[in-house]
Amino acid sequence: QLQLQESGSGLVKPSQTLSLTCAVSGGSISSGAYSWSWIRQPPGKGLEWIGYIYHSGTTYYNPSLKSRVTISVDRSKNQFSLKLNSVTAADTAVYYCARRLISRFDHWGQGTLVTVSS
Amino acid sequence: DIQMTQSPSSLSASVGDRVTITCQASQDISNYLNWYQQKPGKAPKLLIYDASNLESGVPSRFSGGGSGTDFTFTISSLQPEDTATYYCQQYDNLPLFTFGPGTKVDIK
């Protein structure tokens, strides 16, 4: 059964870079049918799509975050990563990784809370 | 940008009630709409895709409908375990995705 697990720093200082990794198990990240996504949710608020990456390395980002976001893939480790630079308190959120199948996100990680604070 | 609205923002209903949530898009998105359920402290779970298709393993009391700009999500007989927030998500303007603001459902 496919599982996704986020990991990374739970506390980031303002202006620094948020870094998270999503480990994929029970399936190959190199499957061409899927892409691999990051979605976030500020405390008590709704969901915001951040971006996704194909196993080829092709990426698409939310225009509102594009200047600060990098998503990368490591096929040898079956994982993908998120970097968000120049963070502020507004970037405090639960960050989810998810598998995208065509139009929908059909498998999600459990999420990890990242707090931006000095 | 395509904007999504949901109504109501919250509702309270009794076990066994029929519950309907609506999602409206700011422009025609055909049937490019999905529905997710999010329980407190958990990740969202896909329930309905392409407006009306039930995801594998999801109980048949959940259903979706609509096309164009107006969509509905229905729970035919509300169960205690359905307490959650429900989100619609459009994908008309791929590669971009937008979620609705959510509807919180609880038991009266």
PDB file of C-alpha atoms in Angstrom:
ATOM      1  CA  GLN A   1       0.000   0.000   0.000  1.00  0.00           C
ATOM      2  CA  LEU A   2       1.356   3.397  -0.959  1.00  0.00           C
ATOM      3  CA  GLN A   3       2.559   5.528   1.936  1.00  0.00           C
ATOM      4  CA  LEU A   4       3.964   9.036   2.018  1.00  0.00           C
ATOM      5  CA  GLN A   5       5.853  10.425   4.994  1.00  0.00           C
ATOM      6  CA  GLU A   6       6.954  14.010   5.467  1.00  0.00           C
ATOM      7  CA  SER A   7      10.047  14.920   7.448  1.00  0.00           C
ATOM      8  CA  GLY A   8      12.051  18.053   8.122  1.00  0.00           C
ATOM      9  CA  SER A   9      12.491  20.945  10.454  1.00  0.00           C
ATOM     10  CA  GLY A  10       9.430  21.894  12.463  1.00  0.00           C
ATOM     11  CA  LEU A  11      10.748  25.320  13.405  1.00  0.00           C
ATOM     12  CA  VAL A  12      12.245  27.819  10.970  1.00  0.00           C
ATOM     13  CA  LYS A  13      13.403  31.354  11.659  1.00  0.00           C
ATOM     14  CA  PRO A  14      11.974  34.246   9.626  1.00  0.00           C
ATOM     15  CA  SER A  15      13.860  34.945   6.384  1.00  0.00           C
ATOM     16  CA  GLN A  16      15.391  31.456   6.397  1.00  0.00           C
ATOM     17  CA  THR A  17      14.593  28.451   4.206  1.00  0.00           C
ATOM     18  CA  LEU A  18      11.996  25.808   4.992  1.00  0.00           C
ATOM     19  CA  SER A  19      13.105  22.327   3.892  1.00  0.00           C
ATOM     20  CA  LEU A  20      10.930  19.216   3.862  1.00  0.00           C
ATOM     21  CA  THR A  21      11.253  15.751   2.359  1.00  0.00           C
ATOM     22  CA  CYS A  22       8.547  13.260   1.455  1.00  0.00           C
ATOM     23  CA  ALA A  23       9.551   9.596   1.463  1.00  0.00           C
ATOM     24  CA  VAL A  24       7.422   7.369  -0.736  1.00  0.00           C
ATOM     25  CA  SER A  25       7.025   3.665   0.074  1.00  0.00           C
ATOM     26  CA  GLY A  26       4.901   0.928  -1.423  1.00  0.00           C
ATOM     27  CA  GLY A  27       5.257   2.377  -4.918  1.00  0.00           C
ATOM     28  CA  SER A  28       7.781   3.903  -7.266  1.00  0.00           C
ATOM     29  CA  ILE A  29       8.184   7.629  -7.614  1.00  0.00           C
ATOM     30  CA  SER A  30       9.348   6.952 -11.178  1.00  0.00           C
ATOM     31  CA  SER A  31       5.905   5.871 -12.367  1.00  0.00           C
ATOM     32  CA  GLY A  32       4.982   8.118 -15.250  1.00  0.00           C
ATOM     33  CA  ALA A  33       1.295   8.073 -14.371  1.00  0.00           C
ATOM     34  CA  TYR A  34       1.756  10.279 -11.356  1.00  0.00           C
ATOM     35  CA  SER A  35       3.262  13.505 -10.154  1.00  0.00           C
ATOM     36  CA  TRP A  36       4.251  14.386  -6.623  1.00  0.00           C
ATOM     37  CA  SER A  37       2.832  17.385  -4.844  1.00  0.00           C
ATOM     38  CA  TRP A  38       3.095  19.684  -1.878  1.00  0.00           C
ATOM     39  CA  ILE A  39       0.012  21.257  -0.306  1.00  0.00           C
ATOM     40  CA  ARG A  40      -0.152  23.333   2.854  1.00  0.00           C
ATOM     41  CA  GLN A  41      -2.769  24.374   5.399  1.00  0.00           C
ATOM     42  CA  PRO A  42      -2.282  27.270   7.819  1.00  0.00           C
ATOM     43  CA  PRO A  43      -3.703  26.573  11.280  1.00  0.00           C
ATOM     44  CA  GLY A  44      -7.501  26.756  11.186  1.00  0.00           C
ATOM     45  CA  LYS A  45      -7.564  27.629   7.491  1.00  0.00           C
ATOM     46  CA  GLY A  46      -8.056  25.983   4.125  1.00  0.00           C
ATOM     47  CA  LEU A  47      -5.799  24.125   1.714  1.00  0.00           C
ATOM     48  CA  GLU A  48      -3.298  25.772  -0.625  1.00  0.00           C
ATOM     49  CA  TRP A  49      -1.614  23.905  -3.474  1.00  0.00           C
ATOM     50  CA  ILE A  50       2.122  24.687  -3.594  1.00  0.00           C
ATOM     51  CA  GLY A  51       3.364  22.750  -6.597  1.00  0.00           C
ATOM     52  CA  TYR A  52       4.256  19.353  -8.041  1.00  0.00           C
ATOM     53  CA  ILE A  53       7.017  17.505  -9.819  1.00  0.00           C
ATOM     54  CA  TYR A  54       7.174  14.635 -12.263  1.00  0.00           C
ATOM     55  CA  HIS A  55       9.820  11.945 -11.984  1.00  0.00           C
ATOM     56  CA  SER A  56      11.484  13.585 -14.970  1.00  0.00           C
ATOM     57  CA  GLY A  57      12.059  16.667 -12.871  1.00  0.00           C
ATOM     58  CA  THR A  58       9.474  18.867 -14.608  1.00  0.00           C
ATOM     59  CA  THR A  59       7.857  21.154 -12.068  1.00  0.00           C
ATOM     60  CA  TYR A  60       4.781  23.367 -11.775  1.00  0.00           C
ATOM     61  CA  TYR A  61       4.312  25.905  -9.009  1.00  0.00           C
ATOM     62  CA  ASN A  62       1.529  28.040  -7.610  1.00  0.00           C
ATOM     63  CA  PRO A  63       2.164  31.503  -9.114  1.00  0.00           C
ATOM     64  CA  SER A  64       1.694  33.075  -5.682  1.00  0.00           C
ATOM     65  CA  LEU A  65       4.703  31.149  -4.343  1.00  0.00           C
ATOM     66  CA  LYS A  66       6.718  30.525  -7.491  1.00  0.00           C
ATOM     67  CA  SER A  67       9.498  33.001  -6.725  1.00  0.00           C
ATOM     68  CA  ARG A  68      10.285  31.273  -3.415  1.00  0.00           C
ATOM     69  CA  VAL A  69       9.629  27.569  -4.077  1.00  0.00           C
ATOM     70  CA  THR A  70      11.775  24.732  -5.341  1.00  0.00           C
ATOM     71  CA  ILE A  71      10.576  21.134  -5.579  1.00  0.00           C
ATOM     72  CA  SER A  72      13.084  18.429  -6.453  1.00  0.00           C
ATOM     73  CA  VAL A  73      13.029  14.641  -6.803  1.00  0.00           C
ATOM     74  CA  ASP A  74      15.533  11.955  -5.825  1.00  0.00           C
ATOM     75  CA  ARG A  75      14.566   8.820  -7.705  1.00  0.00           C
ATOM     76  CA  SER A  76      17.357   6.767  -6.105  1.00  0.00           C
ATOM     77  CA  LYS A  77      15.855   7.380  -2.668  1.00  0.00           C
ATOM     78  CA  ASN A  78      12.232   7.339  -3.863  1.00  0.00           C
ATOM     79  CA  GLN A  79      11.598  10.727  -2.332  1.00  0.00           C
ATOM     80  CA  PHE A  80      10.926  14.325  -3.247  1.00  0.00           C
ATOM     81  CA  SER A  81      11.603  17.578  -1.460  1.00  0.00           C
ATOM     82  CA  LEU A  82      10.327  21.095  -0.905  1.00  0.00           C
ATOM     83  CA  LYS A  83      12.334  24.229  -0.270  1.00  0.00           C
ATOM     84  CA  LEU A  84      10.621  27.523   0.495  1.00  0.00           C
ATOM     85  CA  ASN A  85      12.919  30.461   1.039  1.00  0.00           C
ATOM     86  CA  SER A  86      12.515  33.838   2.728  1.00  0.00           C
ATOM     87  CA  VAL A  87       9.817  32.496   5.036  1.00  0.00           C
ATOM     88  CA  THR A  88       7.590  34.669   7.213  1.00  0.00           C
ATOM     89  CA  ALA A  89       4.988  33.897   9.859  1.00  0.00           C
ATOM     90  CA  ALA A  90       2.448  33.581   7.028  1.00  0.00           C
ATOM     91  CA  ASP A  91       4.227  30.393   5.954  1.00  0.00           C
ATOM     92  CA  THR A  92       3.390  28.679   9.249  1.00  0.00           C
ATOM     93  CA  ALA A  93       1.261  25.703   8.252  1.00  0.00           C
ATOM     94  CA  VAL A  94       0.845  21.974   8.143  1.00  0.00           C
ATOM     95  CA  TYR A  95       2.645  20.842   5.013  1.00  0.00           C
ATOM     96  CA  TYR A  96       1.343  17.763   3.200  1.00  0.00           C
ATOM     97  CA  CYS A  97       2.910  15.773   0.431  1.00  0.00           C
ATOM     98  CA  ALA A  98       0.527  13.987  -1.902  1.00  0.00           C
ATOM     99  CA  ARG A  99       0.429  11.910  -5.053  1.00  0.00           C
ATOM    100  CA  ARG A 100      -1.345  13.484  -7.979  1.00  0.00           C
ATOM    101  CA  LEU A 101      -3.177  11.279 -10.502  1.00  0.00           C
ATOM    102  CA  ILE A 102      -4.278  13.416 -13.448  1.00  0.00           C
ATOM    103  CA  SER A 103      -6.731  15.760 -11.772  1.00  0.00           C
ATOM    104  CA  ARG A 104      -6.772  14.651  -8.179  1.00  0.00           C
ATOM    105  CA  PHE A 105      -4.674  14.015  -5.086  1.00  0.00           C
ATOM    106  CA  ASP A 106      -5.357  10.391  -4.252  1.00  0.00           C
ATOM    107  CA  HIS A 107      -2.798   9.627  -1.546  1.00  0.00           C
ATOM    108  CA  TRP A 108      -1.597  12.001   1.147  1.00  0.00           C
ATOM    109  CA  GLY A 109       1.044  12.008   3.840  1.00  0.00           C
ATOM    110  CA  GLN A 110       0.000  12.626   7.418  1.00  0.00           C
ATOM    111  CA  GLY A 111       1.322  16.196   7.313  1.00  0.00           C
ATOM    112  CA  THR A 112       3.969  18.014   9.295  1.00  0.00           C
ATOM    113  CA  LEU A 113       3.608  21.309  11.128  1.00  0.00           C
ATOM    114  CA  VAL A 114       6.178  23.947  10.310  1.00  0.00           C
ATOM    115  CA  THR A 115       6.267  27.014  12.514  1.00  0.00           C
ATOM    116  CA  VAL A 116       8.076  30.175  11.456  1.00  0.00           C
ATOM    117  CA  SER A 117       9.266  31.987  14.535  1.00  0.00           C
ATOM    118  CA  SER A 118      12.403  33.543  15.945  1.00  0.00           C
TER     119      SER A 118
ATOM    120  CA  ASP B   1      -7.925  32.998 -11.609  1.00  0.00           C
ATOM    121  CA  ILE B   2     -10.814  30.642 -10.923  1.00  0.00           C
ATOM    122  CA  GLN B   3     -12.376  31.275  -7.525  1.00  0.00           C
ATOM    123  CA  MET B   4     -14.278  28.622  -5.612  1.00  0.00           C
ATOM    124  CA  THR B   5     -16.990  29.236  -3.042  1.00  0.00           C
ATOM    125  CA  GLN B   6     -18.749  26.725  -0.812  1.00  0.00           C
ATOM    126  CA  SER B   7     -21.986  26.938   1.100  1.00  0.00           C
ATOM    127  CA  PRO B   8     -22.814  26.678   3.820  1.00  0.00           C
ATOM    128  CA  SER B   9     -19.551  27.301   5.656  1.00  0.00           C
ATOM    129  CA  SER B  10     -20.781  25.012   8.412  1.00  0.00           C
ATOM    130  CA  LEU B  11     -23.789  22.908   9.234  1.00  0.00           C
ATOM    131  CA  SER B  12     -25.115  20.746  12.000  1.00  0.00           C
ATOM    132  CA  ALA B  13     -27.399  17.811  11.247  1.00  0.00           C
ATOM    133  CA  SER B  14     -28.751  14.694  12.911  1.00  0.00           C
ATOM    134  CA  VAL B  15     -27.631  11.141  12.322  1.00  0.00           C
ATOM    135  CA  GLY B  16     -29.555   9.776   9.358  1.00  0.00           C
ATOM    136  CA  ASP B  17     -30.172  13.197   7.782  1.00  0.00           C
ATOM    137  CA  ARG B  18     -29.492  13.933   4.133  1.00  0.00           C
ATOM    138  CA  VAL B  19     -26.811  16.599   3.886  1.00  0.00           C
ATOM    139  CA  THR B  20     -25.987  18.639   0.794  1.00  0.00           C
ATOM    140  CA  ILE B  21     -23.071  21.023   0.271  1.00  0.00           C
ATOM    141  CA  THR B  22     -22.679  23.253  -2.748  1.00  0.00           C
ATOM    142  CA  CYS B  23     -19.528  24.452  -4.500  1.00  0.00           C
ATOM    143  CA  GLN B  24     -19.586  27.216  -7.069  1.00  0.00           C
ATOM    144  CA  ALA B  25     -16.846  28.141  -9.521  1.00  0.00           C
ATOM    145  CA  SER B  26     -16.317  31.660 -10.837  1.00  0.00           C
ATOM    146  CA  GLN B  27     -16.314  30.322 -14.388  1.00  0.00           C
ATOM    147  CA  ASP B  28     -17.269  27.177 -16.270  1.00  0.00           C
ATOM    148  CA  ILE B  29     -15.051  24.269 -15.194  1.00  0.00           C
ATOM    149  CA  SER B  30     -17.007  21.488 -16.921  1.00  0.00           C
ATOM    150  CA  ASN B  31     -16.829  18.490 -14.553  1.00  0.00           C
ATOM    151  CA  TYR B  32     -13.290  19.229 -13.375  1.00  0.00           C
ATOM    152  CA  LEU B  33     -14.106  19.073  -9.684  1.00  0.00           C
ATOM    153  CA  ASN B  34     -13.143  16.802  -6.805  1.00  0.00           C
ATOM    154  CA  TRP B  35     -14.326  16.498  -3.193  1.00  0.00           C
ATOM    155  CA  TYR B  36     -12.225  15.706  -0.111  1.00  0.00           C
ATOM    156  CA  GLN B  37     -13.027  14.920   3.510  1.00  0.00           C
ATOM    157  CA  GLN B  38     -10.725  16.115   6.271  1.00  0.00           C
ATOM    158  CA  LYS B  39     -11.182  14.922   9.824  1.00  0.00           C
ATOM    159  CA  PRO B  40      -9.615  16.922  12.677  1.00  0.00           C
ATOM    160  CA  GLY B  41      -5.860  16.457  12.828  1.00  0.00           C
ATOM    161  CA  LYS B  42      -5.810  14.257   9.724  1.00  0.00           C
ATOM    162  CA  ALA B  43      -4.868  14.638   6.087  1.00  0.00           C
ATOM    163  CA  PRO B  44      -7.604  15.175   3.502  1.00  0.00           C
ATOM    164  CA  LYS B  45      -9.056  12.079   1.867  1.00  0.00           C
ATOM    165  CA  LEU B  46     -10.331  11.948  -1.713  1.00  0.00           C
ATOM    166  CA  LEU B  47     -14.021  10.996  -1.881  1.00  0.00           C
ATOM    167  CA  ILE B  48     -15.321  12.079  -5.287  1.00  0.00           C
ATOM    168  CA  TYR B  49     -13.443  12.838  -8.514  1.00  0.00           C
ATOM    169  CA  ASP B  50     -14.545  14.322 -11.818  1.00  0.00           C
ATOM    170  CA  ALA B  51     -17.646  15.711 -10.080  1.00  0.00           C
ATOM    171  CA  SER B  52     -19.514  12.439  -9.658  1.00  0.00           C
ATOM    172  CA  ASN B  53     -17.158   9.443  -9.540  1.00  0.00           C
ATOM    173  CA  LEU B  54     -16.835   7.685  -6.206  1.00  0.00           C
ATOM    174  CA  GLU B  55     -13.243   6.907  -5.221  1.00  0.00           C
ATOM    175  CA  SER B  56     -12.563   3.249  -4.572  1.00  0.00           C
ATOM    176  CA  GLY B  57     -13.422   2.170  -1.027  1.00  0.00           C
ATOM    177  CA  VAL B  58     -15.566   5.213  -0.249  1.00  0.00           C
ATOM    178  CA  PRO B  59     -19.047   4.436   1.140  1.00  0.00           C
ATOM    179  CA  SER B  60     -21.908   4.801  -1.310  1.00  0.00           C
ATOM    180  CA  ARG B  61     -23.747   7.273   0.929  1.00  0.00           C
ATOM    181  CA  PHE B  62     -21.402   9.901  -0.501  1.00  0.00           C
ATOM    182  CA  SER B  63     -22.209  11.285  -3.935  1.00  0.00           C
ATOM    183  CA  GLY B  64     -21.450  14.255  -6.123  1.00  0.00           C
ATOM    184  CA  GLY B  65     -23.066  16.008  -9.046  1.00  0.00           C
ATOM    185  CA  GLY B  66     -23.162  19.086 -11.186  1.00  0.00           C
ATOM    186  CA  SER B  67     -21.196  20.608 -14.024  1.00  0.00           C
ATOM    187  CA  GLY B  68     -20.249  24.009 -15.331  1.00  0.00           C
ATOM    188  CA  THR B  69     -20.206  26.359 -12.349  1.00  0.00           C
ATOM    189  CA  ASP B  70     -22.481  24.659  -9.826  1.00  0.00           C
ATOM    190  CA  PHE B  71     -21.732  21.428  -7.997  1.00  0.00           C
ATOM    191  CA  THR B  72     -23.238  19.481  -5.134  1.00  0.00           C
ATOM    192  CA  PHE B  73     -21.887  16.994  -2.620  1.00  0.00           C
ATOM    193  CA  THR B  74     -24.392  14.838  -0.747  1.00  0.00           C
ATOM    194  CA  ILE B  75     -24.291  12.505   2.213  1.00  0.00           C
ATOM    195  CA  SER B  76     -27.474  10.479   1.898  1.00  0.00           C
ATOM    196  CA  SER B  77     -27.620   9.372   5.535  1.00  0.00           C
ATOM    197  CA  LEU B  78     -25.269  11.225   7.875  1.00  0.00           C
ATOM    198  CA  GLN B  79     -23.214   9.000  10.188  1.00  0.00           C
ATOM    199  CA  PRO B  80     -21.263  10.022  13.310  1.00  0.00           C
ATOM    200  CA  GLU B  81     -17.970   9.275  11.563  1.00  0.00           C
ATOM    201  CA  ASP B  82     -18.820  11.829   8.834  1.00  0.00           C
ATOM    202  CA  THR B  83     -17.996  14.688  11.191  1.00  0.00           C
ATOM    203  CA  ALA B  84     -15.357  16.523   9.166  1.00  0.00           C
ATOM    204  CA  THR B  85     -14.613  19.471   6.924  1.00  0.00           C
ATOM    205  CA  TYR B  86     -15.338  18.923   3.236  1.00  0.00           C
ATOM    206  CA  TYR B  87     -13.412  20.701   0.478  1.00  0.00           C
ATOM    207  CA  CYS B  88     -14.042  20.990  -3.220  1.00  0.00           C
ATOM    208  CA  GLN B  89     -11.065  21.324  -5.590  1.00  0.00           C
ATOM    209  CA  GLN B  90     -11.062  22.429  -9.223  1.00  0.00           C
ATOM    210  CA  TYR B  91      -8.567  21.559 -11.908  1.00  0.00           C
ATOM    211  CA  ASP B  92      -9.953  23.317 -14.951  1.00  0.00           C
ATOM    212  CA  ASN B  93      -6.856  25.436 -15.466  1.00  0.00           C
ATOM    213  CA  LEU B  94      -4.178  22.753 -15.195  1.00  0.00           C
ATOM    214  CA  PRO B  95      -1.443  22.731 -14.085  1.00  0.00           C
ATOM    215  CA  LEU B  96      -2.970  24.915 -11.365  1.00  0.00           C
ATOM    216  CA  PHE B  97      -5.259  23.645  -8.622  1.00  0.00           C
ATOM    217  CA  THR B  98      -7.614  25.570  -6.349  1.00  0.00           C
ATOM    218  CA  PHE B  99      -9.459  24.385  -3.262  1.00  0.00           C
ATOM    219  CA  GLY B 100     -12.713  25.779  -1.946  1.00  0.00           C
ATOM    220  CA  PRO B 101     -12.816  27.272   1.565  1.00  0.00           C
ATOM    221  CA  GLY B 102     -14.415  24.214   3.122  1.00  0.00           C
ATOM    222  CA  THR B 103     -17.674  23.238   4.819  1.00  0.00           C
ATOM    223  CA  LYS B 104     -17.591  21.969   8.383  1.00  0.00           C
ATOM    224  CA  VAL B 105     -20.149  19.252   9.123  1.00  0.00           C
ATOM    225  CA  ASP B 106     -20.974  18.113  12.624  1.00  0.00           C
ATOM    226  CA  ILE B 107     -23.620  16.088  14.385  1.00  0.00           C
ATOM    227  CA  LYS B 108     -26.504  17.833  16.122  1.00  0.00           C
TER     228      LYS B 108
END
